[in-house]
Amino acid sequence: MKKTAVDELLLVNTTVNGRAYSFAIEPRISLADTLRYELGLTGTKVGCEHGVCGACTVLVDGEPMRSCLMLGVQAEGRTIQTVEGLASGLKLHPLQESFKRHHALQCGFCSAGMLATALALLRDNPTPTRTEVREIISGNLCRCTGYETIVDAICDTQVAEFMRGEQRG
Amino acid sequence: MKFPAFSYAVPATVAEALELLAADEDARPLAGGQTLLPILALRMASPGCLVDLSPLSELKNIVFEDQTLKIGAMVTFAQLARATAHQANFPLIYLALKHVAHVAIRNRGTIGGSLAYADAAAEMPVVVCALNAIMVIAGVGGARRVAAADFFTGHFSTAIERRELLTQIEFPISDHTWAFEEVSRRPGDFALVMAATGLRMRDGQCAEARIALGCVADRPLRAPAAEAFLSGKQITEETAAEAGQIATSDLKSHADIHASAEYRRKVGSTLIKRALLRAAVEPRL
Ligand SMILES: Cc1cc2nc3c(=O)[nH]c(=O)nc-3n(C[C@H](O)[C@H](O)[C@H](O)COP(=O)(O)OP(=O)(O)OC[C@H]3O[C@@H](n4cnc5c(N)ncnc54)[C@H](O)[C@@H]3O)c2cc1C
Ligand code: FES
Ligand code: FES
C-alpha cells in the first residue's frame, strides 16, 4: 500500500511520444496539466476541464482518453501519444494533412482531441461511414467548423489507404 | 477548475482498499474517475483522500460460471462491450453500452463506478434491474449480496455504505429476447428517457415479460403491472402500446431543464412499446 500526503510529490515514470520521462508531481495535477506544464507539450488543449468538450483527448496505451479526467500520477507505466507525436519530423501524419486539405480546423483548439479520437477509430476501421464518424466524434466539440469538414477529413480516401496499412490485428 | 488537493492512496488489494476507507472518514474510492474527477473539478465535493482502485486486478475479471456472468466492478465500459459483443446470452448489456457516453469516457469509466454513483440518467442501473443482477458489496467484515431491486435507494444513492466497496456484479443467464431504446439529444449524451424490455415467448404468447425504465424517477424502475398484463398475450401493436400506458400512467416523473414530466411519461410509454415490438422479433437463442 502506498499513501501520499496532500502536497507530497509522487515520482512518475511514463513514455510520451516514444520518449521516456521521469518526474515528480502532486497527485491533484491532471494528466492534461502534467503534459502541458511538466513536459511542455502544449499541443494538448484544455477546454472544459470536466470531460465534456474532448479537447484534451490523448491516446493512452493506444486508446483515446480524456487527459483532464486522469491524474498525472496515473500515467505511471503507460504509453501516451499526444498530437506532437503524430508527425514524423516535419512530415505531417496523413490524417493531419487531410485536416489541412479539407479545412477541418480554424482555431485548432479542438484538433488535437479530434485527431486522437479519429485515429483510434481509423485503426480499427479505416473506412468508417459518415454516421460512424459523427458518432465517434460526438464527444469532441468544435466551435468553429460546423463539423462537416472534419467528417470529410476523417473519411478521406488517402487517409483510408494509409490507415489500412496501420490496422491492428 | 483544477482539482482541490487530496491525499492519494494506492492499495494493492481490495482488503487494503477497505482498510483505507475504514480508517479515514474523508476517503473516497476512485474508479475510472469519469464522474468523480468532474465532481472534484466542479468543486461539488473535495474528499480528503482518494483511494485509487485502478491497480486492483481482482476487480477486473469477467467470468462465466454457474450460469452467471460475473463482472468485476473495475471492468470498463469498453472492456465490457468487447466481452459481451460475442456473449450471445447477454445481448442487453451490449445493446445498452452503445448508449453510454463517448468512446474516451467508455475507455475509463467502469460498470462499478456507474452503479455506485447511481445517476438516474445512466444506462447500467436500468440493465441490472432488467436482468435481476446481484451486486456484491464488500466491507471489512465480509461481503454481502444485494439484489438490483434493493440496491438503488434514491438519486445518487445506493445500498453501499461509506466504508464498503462494490466488488462484483452477477448477471444470471436469461433466455429472454431483449431490446433497449433510448432518447437522448446526441449519441453519448445522458438519456432523457430509456427502456429495456425482455420477452420469453411460448407458442406465440408471452410467458414472461421484463420491463425496466430509466430516467423517469429517482432510480431505475421495473413495471410489474405492465409485465403481468402481457403474460399470456401475443405481442402486437395494441398490447405493446397498452403495456407502455400501464407502465407510465401513474409515474410521478420528474421535470428538469431537459424534459418535462409529461414528456418523460409519453416518451417512456412509446419507448416501451417500441422495445417490446423489437424484442418480439429478435431471434430466440
Ligand atoms: C461527458 C460525459 C458523458 C457521460 N455520459 C454518460 C452516459 O451517457 N451514460 C452513463 O451511464 N454515464 C455517462 N457518463 C458517466 C460515466 O459513465 C462514468 O464513468 C460513470 O458514471 C462512473 O464510473 P467511473 O468508473 O468513472 O467512477 P468514478 O467517477 O471513479 O466514481 C463514481 C462514484 O462512485 C464511487 N465508486 C466508484 N467505484 C466504486 C466501487 N467499486 N465501490 C464503491 N464506490 C465506488 C466513487 O467514489 C464516486 O463517488 C458520462 C460522463 C461524462 C464525463
Ligand atoms: S478539457 Fe478534457 S474534456 Fe474538456
Ligand atoms: S477549429 Fe476551433 S474549435 Fe474546432
Short mmCIF file of C-alpha atoms and ligand atoms in Angstrom, two decimals:
data_model
loop_
_atom_site.label_atom_id
_atom_site.label_comp_id
_atom_site.label_asym_id
_atom_site.label_seq_id
_atom_site.Cartn_x
_atom_site.Cartn_y
_atom_site.Cartn_z
CA MET A 1 0.00 0.00 0.00
CA LYS A 2 1.23 3.46 -0.89
CA LYS A 3 -0.27 6.60 0.57
CA THR A 4 0.88 10.11 -0.20
CA ALA A 5 0.04 13.11 1.94
CA VAL A 6 -1.60 16.23 0.49
CA ASP A 7 1.07 18.23 -1.39
CA GLU A 8 3.54 15.36 -1.31
CA LEU A 9 5.17 14.75 -4.67
CA LEU A 10 4.97 11.38 -6.34
CA LEU A 11 7.53 10.03 -8.77
CA VAL A 12 6.10 9.09 -12.17
CA ASN A 13 7.76 7.12 -14.97
CA THR A 14 5.97 7.25 -18.27
CA THR A 15 6.52 7.21 -22.02
CA VAL A 16 5.17 10.07 -24.09
CA ASN A 17 5.53 10.09 -27.87
CA GLY A 18 8.17 7.40 -27.67
CA ARG A 19 10.31 9.23 -25.12
CA ALA A 20 10.76 8.10 -21.51
CA TYR A 21 10.04 10.73 -18.85
CA SER A 22 10.60 10.67 -15.13
CA PHE A 23 9.25 13.47 -12.94
CA ALA A 24 7.64 14.17 -9.57
CA ILE A 25 4.19 15.76 -9.26
CA GLU A 26 1.35 16.26 -6.83
CA PRO A 27 -1.47 13.71 -7.22
CA ARG A 28 -4.01 16.50 -7.75
CA ILE A 29 -2.47 17.55 -11.09
CA SER A 30 -4.44 16.22 -14.08
CA LEU A 31 -2.69 14.36 -16.88
CA ALA A 32 -3.56 17.27 -19.19
CA ASP A 33 -1.75 19.76 -16.96
CA THR A 34 1.09 17.30 -16.47
CA LEU A 35 1.61 17.11 -20.23
CA ARG A 36 1.35 20.86 -20.65
CA TYR A 37 3.26 22.20 -17.67
CA GLU A 38 5.54 19.38 -16.59
CA LEU A 39 6.54 18.15 -20.07
CA GLY A 40 5.91 21.34 -22.07
CA LEU A 41 3.66 19.51 -24.54
CA THR A 42 1.12 22.26 -25.05
CA GLY A 43 -0.43 20.68 -28.16
CA THR A 44 -2.92 19.04 -25.81
CA LYS A 45 -5.60 21.62 -25.10
CA VAL A 46 -7.73 22.08 -22.03
CA GLY A 47 -11.25 23.38 -22.64
CA CYS A 48 -13.83 22.46 -20.01
CA GLU A 49 -11.69 20.51 -17.52
CA HIS A 50 -14.61 18.21 -16.73
CA GLY A 51 -14.89 15.74 -19.53
CA VAL A 52 -17.46 17.22 -21.90
CA CYS A 53 -15.50 19.02 -24.65
CA GLY A 54 -12.95 16.41 -25.71
CA ALA A 55 -10.20 18.96 -26.44
CA CYS A 56 -7.81 17.19 -24.05
CA THR A 57 -8.25 13.71 -25.56
CA VAL A 58 -4.95 11.82 -25.94
CA LEU A 59 -4.09 8.19 -26.67
CA VAL A 60 -3.19 6.18 -23.58
CA ASP A 61 -1.85 2.74 -24.50
CA GLY A 62 -3.40 3.40 -27.90
CA GLU A 63 -6.92 4.20 -26.63
CA PRO A 64 -8.44 7.68 -26.54
CA MET A 65 -8.93 9.03 -23.02
CA ARG A 66 -9.69 12.41 -21.50
CA SER A 67 -6.43 13.72 -20.09
CA CYS A 68 -8.41 16.15 -17.90
CA LEU A 69 -10.13 13.16 -16.25
CA MET A 70 -6.96 11.28 -15.41
CA LEU A 71 -4.39 12.12 -12.79
CA GLY A 72 -0.84 12.72 -13.96
CA VAL A 73 0.29 10.05 -11.48
CA GLN A 74 -1.96 7.56 -13.30
CA ALA A 75 0.35 7.87 -16.31
CA GLU A 76 2.78 5.66 -14.38
CA GLY A 77 3.94 2.84 -16.66
CA ARG A 78 1.67 3.91 -19.50
CA THR A 79 2.46 4.82 -23.09
CA ILE A 80 0.94 8.09 -24.16
CA GLN A 81 0.65 9.68 -27.56
CA THR A 82 -0.20 13.35 -27.94
CA VAL A 83 -0.64 15.43 -31.08
CA GLU A 84 3.08 16.24 -31.00
CA GLY A 85 3.77 12.54 -31.62
CA LEU A 86 1.79 12.25 -34.84
CA ALA A 87 4.12 13.85 -37.38
CA SER A 88 7.44 12.30 -38.41
CA GLY A 89 9.81 15.22 -38.22
CA LEU A 90 8.36 17.89 -40.48
CA LYS A 91 6.15 15.42 -42.31
CA LEU A 92 2.60 15.59 -41.02
CA HIS A 93 0.60 12.43 -40.41
CA PRO A 94 -1.75 11.72 -43.35
CA LEU A 95 -4.74 12.47 -41.10
CA GLN A 96 -3.23 15.86 -40.21
CA GLU A 97 -2.62 16.51 -43.93
CA SER A 98 -6.23 15.59 -44.59
CA PHE A 99 -7.47 18.02 -41.90
CA LYS A 100 -5.41 20.71 -43.67
CA ARG A 101 -6.68 19.78 -47.12
CA HIS A 102 -10.32 19.73 -46.05
CA HIS A 103 -10.13 22.90 -43.91
CA ALA A 104 -11.14 20.80 -40.92
CA LEU A 105 -9.79 23.34 -38.48
CA GLN A 106 -9.97 27.05 -37.93
CA CYS A 107 -8.69 27.99 -34.48
CA GLY A 108 -7.36 24.47 -33.97
CA PHE A 109 -8.34 24.22 -30.32
CA CYS A 110 -10.32 21.01 -30.84
CA SER A 111 -7.94 19.45 -33.36
CA ALA A 112 -5.60 17.52 -31.08
CA GLY A 113 -8.58 15.78 -29.46
CA MET A 114 -10.32 15.22 -32.78
CA LEU A 115 -7.18 13.63 -34.22
CA ALA A 116 -6.69 11.29 -31.26
CA THR A 117 -10.33 10.18 -31.33
CA ALA A 118 -10.38 9.73 -35.11
CA LEU A 119 -7.06 7.86 -35.19
CA ALA A 120 -8.28 5.22 -32.77
CA LEU A 121 -11.41 4.74 -34.86
CA LEU A 122 -9.48 4.53 -38.14
CA ARG A 123 -7.05 1.97 -36.74
CA ASP A 124 -9.97 -0.38 -36.14
CA ASN A 125 -11.92 0.65 -39.21
CA PRO A 126 -10.09 2.60 -41.97
CA THR A 127 -13.32 3.21 -43.91
CA PRO A 128 -15.99 4.25 -41.43
CA THR A 129 -19.32 5.63 -42.64
CA ARG A 130 -20.09 9.30 -42.07
CA THR A 131 -22.61 8.26 -39.41
CA GLU A 132 -19.97 6.22 -37.59
CA VAL A 133 -17.61 9.18 -37.70
CA ARG A 134 -20.26 11.54 -36.37
CA GLU A 135 -20.98 9.15 -33.53
CA ILE A 136 -17.36 8.70 -32.58
CA ILE A 137 -16.65 12.46 -32.53
CA SER A 138 -19.89 13.20 -30.67
CA GLY A 139 -17.74 13.69 -27.56
CA ASN A 140 -15.49 16.28 -29.23
CA LEU A 141 -16.84 19.78 -29.54
CA CYS A 142 -15.71 22.17 -32.28
CA ARG A 143 -16.92 25.73 -32.06
CA CYS A 144 -15.57 26.79 -35.48
CA THR A 145 -16.02 24.40 -38.36
CA GLY A 146 -19.57 23.06 -38.19
CA TYR A 147 -18.09 19.53 -38.23
CA GLU A 148 -18.80 18.71 -41.89
CA THR A 149 -15.23 19.35 -42.97
CA ILE A 150 -13.94 17.30 -40.01
CA VAL A 151 -16.07 14.36 -41.14
CA ASP A 152 -14.77 14.91 -44.70
CA ALA A 153 -11.17 14.84 -43.46
CA ILE A 154 -11.66 11.64 -41.47
CA CYS A 155 -13.45 9.88 -44.37
CA ASP A 156 -10.74 10.90 -46.85
CA THR A 157 -9.63 8.10 -49.20
CA GLN A 158 -5.91 8.86 -48.85
CA VAL A 159 -6.26 8.55 -45.09
CA ALA A 160 -8.12 5.26 -45.52
CA GLU A 161 -5.37 3.91 -47.71
CA PHE A 162 -2.67 4.82 -45.18
CA MET A 163 -4.67 3.52 -42.22
CA ARG A 164 -5.28 0.15 -43.87
CA GLY A 165 -1.55 -0.37 -43.53
CA GLU A 166 -1.69 0.59 -39.84
CA GLN A 167 -4.69 -1.57 -38.95
CA ARG A 168 -4.33 -3.52 -35.76
CA GLY A 169 -4.75 -7.25 -35.85
CA MET B 1 -11.23 24.17 -12.46
CA LYS B 2 -8.19 22.40 -11.07
CA PHE B 3 -8.83 19.58 -8.61
CA PRO B 4 -8.74 20.50 -4.94
CA ALA B 5 -5.83 18.97 -3.02
CA PHE B 6 -6.24 15.44 -1.70
CA SER B 7 -4.06 12.72 -0.34
CA TYR B 8 -3.75 9.76 -2.65
CA ALA B 9 -3.62 6.09 -1.75
CA VAL B 10 -2.83 3.15 -3.96
CA PRO B 11 -3.95 -0.11 -2.33
CA ALA B 12 -2.54 -3.41 -3.55
CA THR B 13 -5.60 -5.48 -2.61
CA VAL B 14 -9.32 -4.98 -2.03
CA ALA B 15 -8.69 -5.70 1.66
CA GLU B 16 -6.23 -2.80 1.81
CA ALA B 17 -8.65 -0.52 -0.01
CA LEU B 18 -11.34 -1.38 2.56
CA GLU B 19 -8.92 -0.66 5.41
CA LEU B 20 -8.07 2.72 3.90
CA LEU B 21 -11.76 3.58 3.61
CA ALA B 22 -12.45 2.41 7.15
CA ALA B 23 -9.54 4.39 8.58
CA ASP B 24 -10.44 7.73 7.01
CA GLU B 25 -13.94 9.26 7.18
CA ASP B 26 -12.99 11.54 4.34
CA ALA B 27 -11.69 8.94 1.89
CA ARG B 28 -13.49 8.08 -1.35
CA PRO B 29 -12.82 5.30 -3.83
CA LEU B 30 -11.61 6.45 -7.25
CA ALA B 31 -12.66 4.08 -10.04
CA GLY B 32 -12.48 5.36 -13.64
CA GLY B 33 -12.78 8.92 -12.39
CA GLN B 34 -15.17 9.86 -15.20
CA THR B 35 -17.70 11.15 -12.68
CA LEU B 36 -15.66 11.68 -9.54
CA LEU B 37 -12.97 13.83 -11.21
CA PRO B 38 -15.55 16.16 -12.86
CA ILE B 39 -17.17 16.45 -9.41
CA LEU B 40 -13.81 17.48 -7.99
CA ALA B 41 -13.15 19.88 -10.86
CA LEU B 42 -16.56 21.47 -10.34
CA ARG B 43 -15.81 21.60 -6.60
CA MET B 44 -19.04 19.81 -5.82
CA ALA B 45 -17.03 17.68 -3.40
CA SER B 46 -13.50 17.66 -2.09
CA PRO B 47 -12.73 14.36 -0.39
CA GLY B 48 -9.60 14.41 1.75
CA CYS B 49 -8.27 11.20 0.29
CA LEU B 50 -8.75 9.30 -2.96
CA VAL B 51 -8.27 5.55 -2.81
CA ASP B 52 -7.35 4.56 -6.37
CA LEU B 53 -8.91 1.22 -7.28
CA SER B 54 -7.30 1.06 -10.71
CA PRO B 55 -4.42 -1.28 -9.76
CA LEU B 56 -6.78 -3.88 -8.27
CA SER B 57 -6.72 -6.66 -10.85
CA GLU B 58 -9.04 -8.77 -8.66
CA LEU B 59 -11.80 -6.31 -9.62
CA LYS B 60 -11.18 -6.62 -13.36
CA ASN B 61 -12.28 -10.19 -14.03
CA ILE B 62 -15.04 -11.24 -16.38
CA VAL B 63 -16.05 -14.87 -15.86
CA PHE B 64 -18.99 -17.01 -16.87
CA GLU B 65 -19.70 -19.80 -14.41
CA ASP B 66 -22.74 -21.40 -12.76
CA GLN B 67 -24.98 -19.93 -15.49
CA THR B 68 -23.92 -16.48 -14.29
CA LEU B 69 -21.83 -13.74 -15.87
CA LYS B 70 -19.67 -12.27 -13.10
CA ILE B 71 -18.19 -8.89 -13.82
CA GLY B 72 -15.64 -7.16 -11.63
CA ALA B 73 -16.52 -3.63 -10.56
CA MET B 74 -13.42 -2.17 -12.26
CA VAL B 75 -14.24 -3.56 -15.70
CA THR B 76 -14.51 -0.57 -18.04
CA PHE B 77 -17.44 0.01 -20.37
CA ALA B 78 -15.10 -0.62 -23.31
CA GLN B 79 -13.90 -3.97 -21.90
CA LEU B 80 -17.47 -4.98 -21.11
CA ALA B 81 -18.58 -4.15 -24.65
CA ARG B 82 -15.79 -6.28 -26.10
CA ALA B 83 -16.66 -9.15 -23.75
CA THR B 84 -20.40 -9.08 -24.43
CA ALA B 85 -20.24 -8.44 -28.18
CA HIS B 86 -19.87 -12.21 -28.63
CA GLN B 87 -21.70 -13.30 -25.47
CA ALA B 88 -24.92 -14.35 -27.15
CA ASN B 89 -26.56 -14.88 -23.77
CA PHE B 90 -26.30 -11.26 -22.64
CA PRO B 91 -27.41 -9.08 -25.54
CA LEU B 92 -28.97 -6.42 -23.32
CA ILE B 93 -25.65 -5.40 -21.76
CA TYR B 94 -24.12 -4.85 -25.17
CA LEU B 95 -27.18 -3.04 -26.55
CA ALA B 96 -27.26 -0.62 -23.63
CA LEU B 97 -23.50 0.02 -23.64
CA LYS B 98 -23.79 1.59 -27.08
CA HIS B 99 -25.60 4.47 -25.40
CA VAL B 100 -23.10 5.03 -22.58
CA ALA B 101 -21.10 8.21 -23.04
CA HIS B 102 -18.38 8.75 -25.65
CA VAL B 103 -15.51 6.48 -26.63
CA ALA B 104 -12.91 8.25 -24.45
CA ILE B 105 -15.20 8.05 -21.40
CA ARG B 106 -16.01 4.39 -22.10
CA ASN B 107 -12.31 3.60 -22.11
CA ARG B 108 -12.00 4.63 -18.44
CA GLY B 109 -15.47 4.62 -16.88
CA THR B 110 -16.34 1.40 -15.05
CA ILE B 111 -19.52 -0.55 -14.52
CA GLY B 112 -18.91 -0.46 -10.76
CA GLY B 113 -18.44 3.31 -10.75
CA SER B 114 -21.59 3.83 -12.75
CA LEU B 115 -23.68 1.64 -10.44
CA ALA B 116 -22.15 3.10 -7.27
CA TYR B 117 -22.86 6.61 -8.48
CA ALA B 118 -26.45 5.64 -9.47
CA ASP B 119 -27.25 8.52 -11.77
CA ALA B 120 -30.92 8.20 -12.75
CA ALA B 121 -29.91 9.01 -16.35
CA ALA B 122 -27.28 6.24 -16.56
CA GLU B 123 -27.83 3.05 -18.53
CA MET B 124 -26.19 0.38 -16.34
CA PRO B 125 -28.64 0.78 -13.43
CA VAL B 126 -31.53 0.02 -15.82
CA VAL B 127 -29.68 -3.01 -17.19
CA VAL B 128 -29.01 -4.56 -13.77
CA CYS B 129 -32.69 -4.08 -12.85
CA ALA B 130 -33.92 -5.66 -16.07
CA LEU B 131 -31.57 -8.65 -15.71
CA ASN B 132 -32.21 -9.16 -11.96
CA ALA B 133 -28.49 -8.81 -11.28
CA ILE B 134 -26.89 -9.20 -7.86
CA MET B 135 -24.44 -6.62 -6.54
CA VAL B 136 -21.66 -7.99 -4.36
CA ILE B 137 -20.64 -5.44 -1.75
CA ALA B 138 -17.54 -5.94 0.39
CA GLY B 139 -16.75 -4.43 3.76
CA VAL B 140 -14.03 -5.01 6.34
CA GLY B 141 -16.28 -7.64 7.97
CA GLY B 142 -17.02 -9.57 4.77
CA ALA B 143 -19.20 -9.43 1.69
CA ARG B 144 -22.95 -9.23 1.20
CA ARG B 145 -25.11 -9.65 -1.85
CA VAL B 146 -27.84 -7.19 -2.74
CA ALA B 147 -30.45 -7.68 -5.47
CA ALA B 148 -30.83 -4.91 -8.04
CA ALA B 149 -34.37 -4.26 -6.77
CA ASP B 150 -32.99 -3.30 -3.34
CA PHE B 151 -29.72 -1.72 -4.47
CA PHE B 152 -30.89 1.71 -5.65
CA THR B 153 -32.26 3.81 -2.80
CA GLY B 154 -32.74 7.18 -4.48
CA HIS B 155 -30.98 9.84 -6.51
CA PHE B 156 -27.26 9.12 -6.40
CA SER B 157 -27.75 6.74 -3.51
CA THR B 158 -27.39 3.00 -3.16
CA ALA B 159 -27.12 0.24 -0.57
CA ILE B 160 -23.31 0.68 -0.50
CA GLU B 161 -22.21 2.06 2.87
CA ARG B 162 -19.41 4.61 3.11
CA ARG B 163 -16.78 2.06 4.17
CA GLU B 164 -17.81 -0.51 1.62
CA LEU B 165 -16.91 -1.29 -1.98
CA LEU B 166 -18.95 -2.73 -4.79
CA THR B 167 -16.73 -5.56 -5.99
CA GLN B 168 -18.73 -7.63 -8.47
CA ILE B 169 -21.93 -7.68 -10.45
CA GLU B 170 -23.56 -11.04 -11.14
CA PHE B 171 -25.89 -11.42 -14.10
CA PRO B 172 -27.91 -14.65 -14.09
CA ILE B 173 -28.34 -16.07 -17.56
CA SER B 174 -31.68 -15.19 -19.15
CA ASP B 175 -33.34 -16.81 -22.15
CA HIS B 176 -35.42 -13.75 -22.97
CA THR B 177 -35.03 -11.80 -26.17
CA TRP B 178 -34.04 -8.21 -25.38
CA ALA B 179 -34.34 -4.71 -26.75
CA PHE B 180 -33.09 -1.36 -25.45
CA GLU B 181 -34.46 2.01 -26.54
CA GLU B 182 -33.23 5.44 -25.54
CA VAL B 183 -33.89 9.05 -26.39
CA SER B 184 -31.02 11.47 -25.86
CA ARG B 185 -30.05 14.72 -27.52
CA ARG B 186 -26.92 13.38 -29.21
CA PRO B 187 -25.18 10.00 -29.27
CA GLY B 188 -23.32 9.60 -26.00
CA ASP B 189 -25.34 12.15 -24.08
CA PHE B 190 -27.10 11.13 -20.90
CA ALA B 191 -30.55 9.72 -21.58
CA LEU B 192 -33.74 11.75 -21.38
CA VAL B 193 -35.71 8.51 -21.13
CA MET B 194 -34.80 4.85 -21.70
CA ALA B 195 -36.49 1.48 -21.67
CA ALA B 196 -35.24 -2.10 -21.61
CA THR B 197 -37.61 -4.95 -22.36
CA GLY B 198 -37.20 -8.71 -22.34
CA LEU B 199 -39.63 -11.34 -23.59
CA ARG B 200 -39.82 -15.06 -23.07
CA MET B 201 -42.36 -16.37 -25.59
CA ARG B 202 -44.10 -19.75 -25.66
CA ASP B 203 -46.30 -20.80 -28.61
CA GLY B 204 -46.59 -17.20 -29.79
CA GLN B 205 -47.64 -15.97 -26.37
CA CYS B 206 -45.70 -14.10 -23.75
CA ALA B 207 -44.64 -16.41 -20.92
CA GLU B 208 -42.65 -13.74 -19.10
CA ALA B 209 -42.05 -10.06 -19.80
CA ARG B 210 -39.49 -7.79 -18.21
CA ILE B 211 -39.85 -4.03 -18.47
CA ALA B 212 -37.38 -1.58 -16.94
CA LEU B 213 -37.46 2.19 -17.30
CA GLY B 214 -34.73 4.73 -16.69
CA CYS B 215 -34.61 8.46 -16.14
CA VAL B 216 -38.29 8.70 -15.21
CA ALA B 217 -37.77 8.65 -11.44
CA ASP B 218 -35.02 8.98 -8.84
CA ARG B 219 -33.96 5.40 -9.57
CA PRO B 220 -34.48 2.78 -12.28
CA LEU B 221 -37.92 1.22 -12.16
CA ARG B 222 -39.44 -2.09 -13.13
CA ALA B 223 -43.05 -2.07 -14.31
CA PRO B 224 -44.66 -5.11 -12.60
CA ALA B 225 -48.26 -4.25 -13.60
CA ALA B 226 -47.33 -3.96 -17.28
CA GLU B 227 -45.24 -7.13 -17.07
CA ALA B 228 -48.22 -9.01 -15.58
CA PHE B 229 -50.58 -7.56 -18.20
CA LEU B 230 -48.51 -9.06 -21.03
CA SER B 231 -48.44 -12.52 -19.53
CA GLY B 232 -50.27 -14.96 -21.81
CA LYS B 233 -50.78 -12.36 -24.54
CA GLN B 234 -49.44 -12.03 -28.05
CA ILE B 235 -47.15 -9.07 -28.59
CA THR B 236 -48.96 -6.78 -31.03
CA GLU B 237 -49.04 -3.03 -31.68
CA GLU B 238 -52.04 -2.88 -29.34
CA THR B 239 -50.78 -4.97 -26.43
CA ALA B 240 -47.33 -3.33 -26.59
CA ALA B 241 -48.91 0.14 -26.53
CA GLU B 242 -51.19 -0.88 -23.66
CA ALA B 243 -48.18 -2.15 -21.68
CA GLY B 244 -46.45 1.20 -22.26
CA GLN B 245 -49.54 3.01 -20.98
CA ILE B 246 -49.88 0.84 -17.89
CA ALA B 247 -46.18 1.27 -17.06
CA THR B 248 -46.24 5.05 -17.25
CA SER B 249 -49.74 6.27 -16.37
CA ASP B 250 -49.13 6.51 -12.61
CA LEU B 251 -45.49 7.61 -12.82
CA LYS B 252 -44.57 10.62 -10.76
CA SER B 253 -41.83 11.55 -13.16
CA HIS B 254 -39.51 14.48 -12.57
CA ALA B 255 -39.13 17.60 -14.66
CA ASP B 256 -35.80 19.33 -15.26
CA ILE B 257 -34.27 21.65 -17.84
CA HIS B 258 -34.02 18.75 -20.28
CA ALA B 259 -37.60 17.46 -20.25
CA SER B 260 -40.96 17.90 -18.54
CA ALA B 261 -42.56 15.11 -16.51
CA GLU B 262 -45.30 14.79 -19.13
CA TYR B 263 -42.70 14.39 -21.88
CA ARG B 264 -40.91 11.67 -19.93
CA ARG B 265 -44.16 9.73 -19.38
CA LYS B 266 -45.17 9.94 -23.02
CA VAL B 267 -41.76 9.08 -24.41
CA GLY B 268 -41.37 6.32 -21.82
CA SER B 269 -44.63 4.77 -22.96
CA THR B 270 -43.58 4.94 -26.61
CA LEU B 271 -40.12 3.50 -25.92
CA ILE B 272 -41.63 0.55 -24.05
CA LYS B 273 -43.92 -0.16 -26.99
CA ARG B 274 -41.06 0.08 -29.48
CA ALA B 275 -38.75 -2.07 -27.39
CA LEU B 276 -41.42 -4.76 -26.89
CA LEU B 277 -42.14 -4.94 -30.62
CA ARG B 278 -38.44 -5.15 -31.31
CA ALA B 279 -37.77 -7.81 -28.65
CA ALA B 280 -40.70 -9.82 -30.05
CA VAL B 281 -38.99 -10.24 -33.42
CA GLU B 282 -35.48 -10.85 -32.08
CA PRO B 283 -34.39 -14.41 -32.85
CA ARG B 284 -34.54 -16.73 -29.86
CA LEU B 285 -31.22 -18.27 -28.87
C1 LIG C 1 -19.09 13.79 -20.89
C2 LIG C 1 -19.62 12.63 -20.12
C3 LIG C 1 -20.72 11.93 -20.62
C4 LIG C 1 -21.23 10.85 -19.93
N1 LIG C 1 -22.30 10.20 -20.45
C5 LIG C 1 -22.81 9.12 -19.80
C6 LIG C 1 -23.92 8.38 -20.31
O1 LIG C 1 -24.46 8.68 -21.38
N2 LIG C 1 -24.37 7.32 -19.59
C7 LIG C 1 -23.78 6.94 -18.41
O2 LIG C 1 -24.22 5.97 -17.81
N3 LIG C 1 -22.74 7.61 -17.90
C8 LIG C 1 -22.24 8.68 -18.56
N4 LIG C 1 -21.16 9.36 -18.01
C9 LIG C 1 -20.63 8.94 -16.69
C10 LIG C 1 -19.64 7.81 -16.82
O3 LIG C 1 -20.33 6.68 -17.26
C11 LIG C 1 -18.90 7.49 -15.53
O4 LIG C 1 -17.76 6.83 -15.91
C12 LIG C 1 -19.56 6.56 -14.54
O5 LIG C 1 -20.78 7.08 -14.15
C13 LIG C 1 -18.72 6.43 -13.29
O6 LIG C 1 -17.80 5.41 -13.42
P1 LIG C 1 -16.27 5.64 -13.01
O7 LIG C 1 -15.63 4.33 -13.05
O8 LIG C 1 -15.71 6.71 -13.83
O9 LIG C 1 -16.43 6.07 -11.48
P2 LIG C 1 -15.78 7.25 -10.63
O10 LIG C 1 -16.03 8.54 -11.28
O11 LIG C 1 -14.38 6.92 -10.29
O12 LIG C 1 -16.66 7.11 -9.31
C14 LIG C 1 -18.03 7.48 -9.27
C15 LIG C 1 -18.54 7.39 -7.84
O13 LIG C 1 -18.69 6.04 -7.42
C16 LIG C 1 -17.83 5.73 -6.33
N5 LIG C 1 -17.29 4.40 -6.64
C17 LIG C 1 -16.64 4.06 -7.79
N6 LIG C 1 -16.36 2.74 -7.79
C18 LIG C 1 -16.84 2.23 -6.62
C19 LIG C 1 -16.88 0.92 -6.06
N7 LIG C 1 -16.36 -0.13 -6.70
N8 LIG C 1 -17.46 0.76 -4.84
C20 LIG C 1 -17.99 1.83 -4.20
N9 LIG C 1 -18.00 3.09 -4.68
C21 LIG C 1 -17.43 3.29 -5.88
C22 LIG C 1 -16.80 6.84 -6.28
O14 LIG C 1 -16.31 7.05 -5.00
C23 LIG C 1 -17.61 8.02 -6.80
O15 LIG C 1 -18.39 8.56 -5.79
C24 LIG C 1 -20.63 10.44 -18.70
C25 LIG C 1 -19.52 11.11 -18.20
C26 LIG C 1 -19.01 12.20 -18.90
C27 LIG C 1 -17.83 12.93 -18.34
S1 FES C 2 -10.82 19.62 -21.23
FE1 FES C 2 -10.98 17.50 -21.05
S2 FES C 2 -12.89 17.13 -21.93
FE2 FES C 2 -12.85 19.30 -21.93
S1 FES C 3 -11.33 24.52 -35.00
FE1 FES C 3 -11.85 25.91 -33.45
S2 FES C 3 -12.81 24.60 -32.01
FE2 FES C 3 -12.57 23.31 -33.70
#
